[in-house]
XYZ file of C-alpha atoms in Angstrom:
476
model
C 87.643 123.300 145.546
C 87.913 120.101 143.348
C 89.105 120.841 139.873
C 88.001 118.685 137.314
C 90.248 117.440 134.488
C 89.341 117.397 130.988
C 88.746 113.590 130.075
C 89.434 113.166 126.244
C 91.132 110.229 125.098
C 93.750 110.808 122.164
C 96.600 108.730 120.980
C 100.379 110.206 120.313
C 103.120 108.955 118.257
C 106.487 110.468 118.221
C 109.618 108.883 116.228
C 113.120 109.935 115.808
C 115.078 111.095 112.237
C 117.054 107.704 112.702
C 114.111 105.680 113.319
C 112.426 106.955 110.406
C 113.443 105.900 106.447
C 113.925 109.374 105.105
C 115.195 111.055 107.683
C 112.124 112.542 108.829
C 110.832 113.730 112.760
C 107.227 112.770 113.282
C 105.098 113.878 115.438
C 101.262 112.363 115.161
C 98.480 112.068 117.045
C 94.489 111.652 117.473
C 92.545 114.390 119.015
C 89.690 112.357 120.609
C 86.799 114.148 122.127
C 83.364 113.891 120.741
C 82.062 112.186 117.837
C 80.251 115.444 116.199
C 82.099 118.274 116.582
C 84.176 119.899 113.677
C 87.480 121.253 113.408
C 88.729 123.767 111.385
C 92.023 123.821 109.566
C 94.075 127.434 109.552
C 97.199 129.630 108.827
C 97.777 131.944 110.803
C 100.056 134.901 109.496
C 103.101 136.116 110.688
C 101.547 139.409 112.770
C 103.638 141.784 115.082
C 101.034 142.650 117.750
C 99.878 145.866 119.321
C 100.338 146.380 122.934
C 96.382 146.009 122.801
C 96.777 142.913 121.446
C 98.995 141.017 123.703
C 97.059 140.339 126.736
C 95.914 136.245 125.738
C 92.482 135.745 127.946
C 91.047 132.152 127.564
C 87.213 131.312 127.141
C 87.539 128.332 128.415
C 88.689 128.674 132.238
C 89.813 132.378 132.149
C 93.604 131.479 132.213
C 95.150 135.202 131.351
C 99.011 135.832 129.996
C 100.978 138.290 128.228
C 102.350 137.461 124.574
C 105.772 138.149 122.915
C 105.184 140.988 120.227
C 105.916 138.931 117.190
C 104.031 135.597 116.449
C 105.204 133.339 113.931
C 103.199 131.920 111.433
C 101.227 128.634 111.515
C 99.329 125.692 111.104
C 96.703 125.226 113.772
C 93.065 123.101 114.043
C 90.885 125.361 116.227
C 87.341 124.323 116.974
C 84.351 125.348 114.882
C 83.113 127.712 117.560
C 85.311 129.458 119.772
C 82.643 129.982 122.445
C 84.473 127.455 124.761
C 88.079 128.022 123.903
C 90.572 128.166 120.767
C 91.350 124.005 121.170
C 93.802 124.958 118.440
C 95.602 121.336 119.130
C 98.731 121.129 116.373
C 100.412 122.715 113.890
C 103.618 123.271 112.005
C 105.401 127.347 112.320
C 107.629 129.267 110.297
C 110.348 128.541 112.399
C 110.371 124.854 111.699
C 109.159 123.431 115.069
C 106.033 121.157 115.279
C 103.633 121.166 118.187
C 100.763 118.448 119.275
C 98.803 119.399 122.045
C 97.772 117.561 124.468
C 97.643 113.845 125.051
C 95.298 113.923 128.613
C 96.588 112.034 131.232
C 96.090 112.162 135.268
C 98.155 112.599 138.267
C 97.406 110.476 141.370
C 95.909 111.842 144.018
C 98.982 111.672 146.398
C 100.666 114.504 144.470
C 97.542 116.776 143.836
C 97.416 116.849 147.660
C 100.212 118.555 147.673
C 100.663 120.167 144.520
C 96.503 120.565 142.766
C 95.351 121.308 139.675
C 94.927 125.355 138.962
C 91.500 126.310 138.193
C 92.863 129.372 135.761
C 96.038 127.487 134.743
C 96.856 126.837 130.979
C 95.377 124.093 129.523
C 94.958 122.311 126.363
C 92.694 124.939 124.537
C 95.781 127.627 124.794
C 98.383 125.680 124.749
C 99.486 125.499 121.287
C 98.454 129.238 120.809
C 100.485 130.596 123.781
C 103.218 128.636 122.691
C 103.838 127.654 118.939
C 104.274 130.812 117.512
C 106.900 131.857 119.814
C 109.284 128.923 119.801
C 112.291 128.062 117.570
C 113.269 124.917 118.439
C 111.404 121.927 119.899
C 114.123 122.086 123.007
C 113.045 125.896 123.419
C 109.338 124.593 123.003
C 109.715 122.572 125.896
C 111.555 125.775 127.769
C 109.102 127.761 126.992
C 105.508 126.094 128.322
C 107.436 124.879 131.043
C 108.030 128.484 132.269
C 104.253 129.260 131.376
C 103.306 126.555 133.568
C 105.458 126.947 136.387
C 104.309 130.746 137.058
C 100.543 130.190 136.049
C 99.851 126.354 136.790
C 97.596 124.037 134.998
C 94.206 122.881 135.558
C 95.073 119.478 133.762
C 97.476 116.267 133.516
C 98.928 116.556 130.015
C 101.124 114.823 127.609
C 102.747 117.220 124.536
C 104.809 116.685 121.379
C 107.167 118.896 120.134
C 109.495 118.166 116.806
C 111.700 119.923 114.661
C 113.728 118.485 111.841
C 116.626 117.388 114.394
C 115.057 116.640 117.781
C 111.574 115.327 118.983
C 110.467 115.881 122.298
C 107.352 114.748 124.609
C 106.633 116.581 127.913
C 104.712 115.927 130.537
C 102.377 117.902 133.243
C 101.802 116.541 136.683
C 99.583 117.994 139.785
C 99.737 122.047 139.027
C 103.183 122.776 138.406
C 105.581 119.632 137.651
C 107.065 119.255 134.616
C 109.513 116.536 133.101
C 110.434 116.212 129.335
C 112.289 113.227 127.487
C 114.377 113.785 123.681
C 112.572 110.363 121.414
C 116.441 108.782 120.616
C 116.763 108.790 117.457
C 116.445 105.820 116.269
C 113.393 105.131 118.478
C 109.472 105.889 118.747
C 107.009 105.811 121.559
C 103.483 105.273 121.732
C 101.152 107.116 124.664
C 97.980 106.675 124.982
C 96.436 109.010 128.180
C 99.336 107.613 130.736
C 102.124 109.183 131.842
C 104.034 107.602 130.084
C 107.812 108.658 130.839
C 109.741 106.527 133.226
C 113.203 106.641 134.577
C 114.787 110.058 134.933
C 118.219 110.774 134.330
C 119.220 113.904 136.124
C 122.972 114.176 134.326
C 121.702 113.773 130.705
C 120.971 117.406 129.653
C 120.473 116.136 126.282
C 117.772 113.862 126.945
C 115.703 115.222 130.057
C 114.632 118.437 130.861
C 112.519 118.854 134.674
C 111.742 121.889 136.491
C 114.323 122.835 138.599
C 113.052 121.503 142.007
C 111.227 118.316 141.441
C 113.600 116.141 143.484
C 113.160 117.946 146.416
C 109.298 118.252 145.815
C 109.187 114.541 145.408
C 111.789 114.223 148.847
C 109.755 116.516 150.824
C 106.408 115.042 150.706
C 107.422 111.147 150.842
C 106.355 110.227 147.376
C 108.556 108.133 145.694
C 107.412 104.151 146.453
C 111.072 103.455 145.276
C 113.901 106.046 146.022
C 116.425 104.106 144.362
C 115.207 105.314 141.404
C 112.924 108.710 139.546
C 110.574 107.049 137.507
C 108.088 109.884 136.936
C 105.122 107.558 135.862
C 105.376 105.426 139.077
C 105.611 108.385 141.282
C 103.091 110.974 139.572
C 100.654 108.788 137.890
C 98.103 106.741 137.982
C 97.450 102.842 137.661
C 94.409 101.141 137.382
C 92.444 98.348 136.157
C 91.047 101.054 133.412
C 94.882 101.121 132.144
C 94.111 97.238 131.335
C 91.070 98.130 128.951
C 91.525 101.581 127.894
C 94.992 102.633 127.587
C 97.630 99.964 127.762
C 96.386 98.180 125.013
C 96.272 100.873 122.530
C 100.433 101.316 123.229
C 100.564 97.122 122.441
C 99.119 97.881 119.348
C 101.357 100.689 118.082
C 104.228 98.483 119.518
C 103.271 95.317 117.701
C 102.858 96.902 114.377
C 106.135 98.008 114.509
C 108.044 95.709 116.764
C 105.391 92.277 115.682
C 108.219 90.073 117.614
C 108.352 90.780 120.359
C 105.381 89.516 122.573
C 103.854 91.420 124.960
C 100.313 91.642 127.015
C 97.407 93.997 126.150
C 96.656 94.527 129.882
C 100.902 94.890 130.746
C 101.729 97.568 133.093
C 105.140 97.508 132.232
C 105.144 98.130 128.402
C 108.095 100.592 128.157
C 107.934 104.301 126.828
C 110.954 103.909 124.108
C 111.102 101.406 121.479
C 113.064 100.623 118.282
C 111.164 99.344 115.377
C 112.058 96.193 113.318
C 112.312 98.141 110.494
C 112.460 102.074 109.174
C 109.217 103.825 110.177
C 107.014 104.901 107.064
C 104.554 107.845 106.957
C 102.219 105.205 106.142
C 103.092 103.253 109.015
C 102.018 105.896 111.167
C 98.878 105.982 109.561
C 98.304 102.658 110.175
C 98.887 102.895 113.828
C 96.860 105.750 114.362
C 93.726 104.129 112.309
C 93.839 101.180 114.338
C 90.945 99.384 115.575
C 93.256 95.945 116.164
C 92.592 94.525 112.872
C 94.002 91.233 112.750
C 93.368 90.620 116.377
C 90.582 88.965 118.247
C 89.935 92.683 119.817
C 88.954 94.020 116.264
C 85.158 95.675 117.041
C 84.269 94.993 113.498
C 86.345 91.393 113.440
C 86.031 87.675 113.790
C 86.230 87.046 117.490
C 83.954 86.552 120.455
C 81.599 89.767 121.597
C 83.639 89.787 124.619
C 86.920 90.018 122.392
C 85.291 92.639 120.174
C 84.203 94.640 122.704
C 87.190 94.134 125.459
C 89.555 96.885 124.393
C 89.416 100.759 123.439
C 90.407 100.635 119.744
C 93.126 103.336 118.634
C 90.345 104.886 116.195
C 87.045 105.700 117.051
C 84.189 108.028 116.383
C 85.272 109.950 118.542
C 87.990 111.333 116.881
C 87.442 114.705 115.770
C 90.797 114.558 113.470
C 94.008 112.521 113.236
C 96.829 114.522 111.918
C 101.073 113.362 111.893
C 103.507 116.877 111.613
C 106.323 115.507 109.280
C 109.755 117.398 108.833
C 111.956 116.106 106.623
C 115.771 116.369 106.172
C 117.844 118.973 103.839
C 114.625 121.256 103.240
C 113.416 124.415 103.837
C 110.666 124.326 106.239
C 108.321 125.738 103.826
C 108.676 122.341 101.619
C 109.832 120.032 104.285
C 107.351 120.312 106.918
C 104.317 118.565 106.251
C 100.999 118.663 107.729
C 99.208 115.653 107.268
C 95.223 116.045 108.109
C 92.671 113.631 108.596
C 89.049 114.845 109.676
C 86.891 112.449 111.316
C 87.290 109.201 112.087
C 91.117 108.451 110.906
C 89.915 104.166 109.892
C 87.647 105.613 107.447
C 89.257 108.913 106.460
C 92.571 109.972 104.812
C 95.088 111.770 105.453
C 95.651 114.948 103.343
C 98.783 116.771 103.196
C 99.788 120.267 103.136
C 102.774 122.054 102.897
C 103.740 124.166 106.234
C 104.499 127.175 103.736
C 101.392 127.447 102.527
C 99.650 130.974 103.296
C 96.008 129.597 103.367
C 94.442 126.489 103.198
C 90.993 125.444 101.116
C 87.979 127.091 101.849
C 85.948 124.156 102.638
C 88.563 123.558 105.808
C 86.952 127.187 107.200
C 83.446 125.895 107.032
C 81.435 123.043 109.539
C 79.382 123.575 112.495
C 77.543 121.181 115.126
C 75.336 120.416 112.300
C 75.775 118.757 109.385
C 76.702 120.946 105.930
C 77.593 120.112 102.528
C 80.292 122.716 102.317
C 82.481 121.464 105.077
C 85.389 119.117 104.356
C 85.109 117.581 108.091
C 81.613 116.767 107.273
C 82.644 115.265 104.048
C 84.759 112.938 105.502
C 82.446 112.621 108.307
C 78.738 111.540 106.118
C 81.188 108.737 104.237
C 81.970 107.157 107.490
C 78.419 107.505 108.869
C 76.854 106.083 106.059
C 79.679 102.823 106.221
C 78.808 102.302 109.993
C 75.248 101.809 108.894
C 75.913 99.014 107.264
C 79.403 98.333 107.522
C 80.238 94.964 105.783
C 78.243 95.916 102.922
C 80.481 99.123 102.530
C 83.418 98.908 104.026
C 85.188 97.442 100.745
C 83.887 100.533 98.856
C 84.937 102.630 101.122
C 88.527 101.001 101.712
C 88.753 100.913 97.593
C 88.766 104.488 97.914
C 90.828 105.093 100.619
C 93.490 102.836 98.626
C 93.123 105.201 95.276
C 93.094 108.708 97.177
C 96.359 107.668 98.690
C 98.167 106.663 96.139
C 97.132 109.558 93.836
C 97.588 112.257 96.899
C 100.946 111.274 96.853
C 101.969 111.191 93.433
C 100.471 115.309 93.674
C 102.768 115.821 96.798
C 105.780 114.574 94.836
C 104.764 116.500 92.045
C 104.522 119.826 93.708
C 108.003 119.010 96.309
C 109.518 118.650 93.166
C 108.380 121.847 91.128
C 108.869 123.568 95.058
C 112.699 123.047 95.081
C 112.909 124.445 91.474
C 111.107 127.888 91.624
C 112.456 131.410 93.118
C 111.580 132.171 96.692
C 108.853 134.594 95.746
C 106.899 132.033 93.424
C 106.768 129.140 96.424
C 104.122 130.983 98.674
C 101.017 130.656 95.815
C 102.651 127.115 94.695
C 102.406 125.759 97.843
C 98.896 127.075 98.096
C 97.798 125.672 94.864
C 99.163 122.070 95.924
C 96.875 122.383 99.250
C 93.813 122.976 97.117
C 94.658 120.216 94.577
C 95.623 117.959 96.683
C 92.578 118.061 98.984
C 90.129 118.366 96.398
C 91.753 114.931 95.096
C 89.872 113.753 98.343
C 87.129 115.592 98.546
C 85.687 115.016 95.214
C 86.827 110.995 96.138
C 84.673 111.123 99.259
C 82.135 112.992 97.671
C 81.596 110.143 94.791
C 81.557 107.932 97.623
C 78.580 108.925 99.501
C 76.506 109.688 96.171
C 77.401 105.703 95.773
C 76.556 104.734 99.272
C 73.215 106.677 99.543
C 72.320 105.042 96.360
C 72.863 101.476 97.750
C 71.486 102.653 101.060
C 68.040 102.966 99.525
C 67.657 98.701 98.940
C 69.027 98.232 102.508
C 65.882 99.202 104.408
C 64.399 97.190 107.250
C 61.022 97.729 105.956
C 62.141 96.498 102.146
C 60.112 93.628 100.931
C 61.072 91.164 98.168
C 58.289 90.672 96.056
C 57.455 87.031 94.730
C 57.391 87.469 90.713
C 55.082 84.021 90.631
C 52.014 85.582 92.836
C-alpha cells in the first residue's frame, strides 16, 4: 500500500542563546498549508487525567497511544475544526520547553523500500499534543518522540524544533522509524525549509547528536550510504531534485543572506550548509524579517522590480498560504512564566504582525477562539486575514498603508510587552497569572483595533478603484 505524505510547505528557524543578543533560544517557524483555513490560539491547563482519559486516538489517520497521567500546561494553535485532526503545531509549556511541529520533508525512495511510511504512525496533527506536555527539557523532548516513533512509526518525513532556555534542538524523521537529532551551537542558527536538512553525523558527540540506537547498521545492511566515509543523514535519507532549486533551497539563501549578507552563495546551491553564524547578534525582529520574506531587495521579489521570470522563479518565504507564523522565545534569568514568549502572527506573516504573549498566561483573547472556513468579523485570524486580502487587490496602492501600520503596531506592542515584563518581575507569585492575562488582551487588541482601522480605510479607497469606474468630463 502506498502511503502518501502530507505536502505542506513551512519554513523553520532555530538560533542558539549565544547567537542571539539577549541571551534568548528561538525557535520560529511558518505553518504553510492552505491559504483559508484558520487557526486557533489556546492554553491548555495543567490537568491530571483519568484512566478514561489517557487513551490519545487521532482523527486524522487513527494513530492510537497511551498518555502519561499528568499534562503540563500550554500554548498550542489547533485548527478551527478538529474534524481532521488536532494540527496543534507549537507552543510554549509550564516546564519551560518550546515545541514547533513539523517542518515536512521526504525520504528517498531507496530507504522507504526498506523502512516505509506507517499508515497509523504519528504525524504532525499529534505530535505536539502527544509530546509537549510531557517533556521537561528540549533534550528529553527529543527522547521522548523518538521513543513514540520508534514503537508506533510515522506516516510522514518530518523536521521538529524543540528549545528551552539553554539548548535548542531540531530532529528529524526518515522512512517509518529513523530518527537523528542535532543541538543548534550556540552561537549559531539554521534555516530549513522542507529538506532534510542535517548533514554530517558525529556518533561520539553525545552533546550534539542524538540517533536511534541502530541506524548505522540499518544504513550498513541495506547498502545505502553513496559515501561510507562519512554519515551525512541528508545525502543518505533524503531527497534531491531540481524542485530543491525553485522551492526549497532558495528560501534557506534567503534566511542565510539576511543574516550572513557576505558571504555569497547560489539560490539553486545544493550544498548550502545546515549551521551558520550570523554577522551580527540575532534580533527578535530579525527573525521576523526572515520569516516574512518574499526576497525583497532581490530580483526574485513577486511584488518587485525584476523580470516576470525573476518574479515568479522562486517560492518566497511568505505566502498566502501561511495559515500563521509564530517564533517561541525564552529568554535568560526568568521564570518561564515571564520569559517564554509566544510570538503569533495569523495569516500571511508579510502583511501581518506578530503579537506576543506571555507563556504564563492562563487564557488567551476571545477573538483567538473564534474563525471558521468562512469569513467572520469576530475572529482575530480573519482580521489579519481581510487586511491582507484587501492589499493584494490592489497592492501598490496599499501596501504603504498597510506597512505604515505594521511599523506603528510594532513599535507600540513592544513598548506594552516591556511594560507588563517589567510590572511581572515586581508582583507576588499569586498576582502574575491575571497580569499576564491582562497583557495578552492589551497587547493584541493594540493590533486588532490597528488592523481593524485598516480595512475600514482600505474598503473606503477600494470603492474609487473599480474596473467599471468612469471619470466624468466636467466640460461636457
Amino acid at each position: 500500500m502506498t502511503i502518501t505524505q502530507k505536502y505542506s510547505a513551512c519554513t523553520s528557524f532555530l538560533a542558539g542563546k549565544l547567537a542571539t543578543a539577549d541571551g534568548s533560544t528561538m525557535i520560529a517557524r511558518n505553518e504553510d498549508a492552505k491559504s483559508a483555513l484558520p487557526k486557533h490560539f489556546v492554553v491548555h491547563p495543567h490537568h491530571v487525567s483519568t484512566a478514561d482519559e489517557r487513551t490519545f486516538k487521532s482523527n486524522d489517520n487513527g494513530f492510537t497511544t497511551k498518555l502519561p497521567e499528568v499534562r503540563g500546561k500550554y500554548t498550542a494553535t489547533p485548527e478551527w475544526t478538529a474534524e481532521f485532526g488536532l494540527f496543534e503545531e507549537d507552543g510554549i509549556n509550564e516546564y519551560g520547553v518550546a515545541m514547533s511541529a513539523t517542518e515536512s520533508a521526504y525520504t528517498n525512495e531507496r530507504v522507504l523500500g526498506f523502512d516505509p511510511l506507517v499508515k497509523d504512525g504519528l504525524g504532525e496533527e499529534a505530535m505536539v499534543t502527544v509530546t509537549l506536555p510531557y517533556v521537561h527539557s528540549a533534550r528529553e523532548g527529543v527522547q521522548y518522540l523518538a521513543k513514540l516513533i520508534e514503537e508506533n512509526g510515522t506516516n510522514e518525513t518530518n523536521g521538529i524544533l524543540f528549545a528551552d532556555a539553554d539548548e535548542v534542538w531540531y530532529m528529524e524523521t526518515a522512512g517509518g522509524h529513523q530518527w537523528v537529532a542535532q543541538r543548534i551551537p550556540d552561537d549559531c542558527y539554521a534555516v530549513v525549509a522542507n529538506q532534510l536538512s542535517i548533514q554530517e553525523i558525529d556518533f561520539d558527540d553525545p552533546d550534539h547528536f542524538m540517533f536511534k540506537a541502530d541506524i548505522r547498521e540499518f544504513v550498513a545492511q541495506h547498502h545505502l550510504n553513496p559515501n561510507p566515509a562519512s554519515f551525512n543523514f541528508r545525502e543518505i535519507f533524503g531527497v534531491n531534485d531540481l524542485s530543491d532549486e525553485y522551492y526549497n533551497t532558495p528560501r534557506v539563501w534567503e534566511g542565510q543572506r539576511i543574516l550572513n549578507p557576505e558571504i555569497k552563495q547560489s539560490p539553486t546551491s545544493h550544498d548550502l550548509p545546515f549551521i551558520r553564524r550570523a554577522s551580527r547578534l540575532i534580533q527578535v525582529e530579525d527573525v521576523q524579517q526572515i520569516l516574512s520574506s518574499h526576497y525583497e531587495g532581490t530580483p526574485y521579489n513577486p511584488v518587485g522590480t525584476g523580470t516576470e521570470t525573476e518574479k515568479h522563479q522562486f517560492r518566497p518565504i511568505s505566502l498566502p498560504a501561511t495559515q500563521e507564523s509564530h517564533i517561541l522565545q525564552i529568554k535568560p534569568d526568568l521564570p518561564i512564566e515571564i520569559g517564554g514568549i509566544h510570538w503569533l502572527a495569523m495569516g500571511v506573516a508579510a502583511q501581518s504582525v506578530y503579537v506576543p504573549f506571555f507563556a504564563g498566561m492562563s487564557s488567551t483573547p476571545e477573538m483567538y477562539h473564534h474563525g471558521e472556513k468562512i469569513y467572520s468579523a469576530d475572529s482575530a485570524y480573519w482580521v489579519f486575514k481581510l487586511a491582507s486580502v484587501l492589499t493584494d487587490a490592489h497592492y501598490q496602492q496599499f501596501i504603504k498603508a498597510l506597512n505604515d501600520t505594521r511599523s506603528k503596531v510594532n513599535v507600540a506592542m513592544k513598548n506594552k510587552l516591556h511594560e507588563y515584563e517589567t510590572q511581572a518581575t515586581q508582583i507576588d507569585r499569586q498576582e502574575l497569572t491575571p497580569l499576564l492575562n491582562q497583557a495578552g488582551t492589551e497587547i493584541s487588541d493594540i493590533a486588532i483595533k490597528a488592523y481593524q482601522a485598516l480595512t475600514a480605510e482600505l474598503i473606503t479607497k477600494s470603492t474609487d478603484l473599480s474596473p467599471l469606474y468612469f471619470a466624468h468630463n466636467p466640460e461636457l
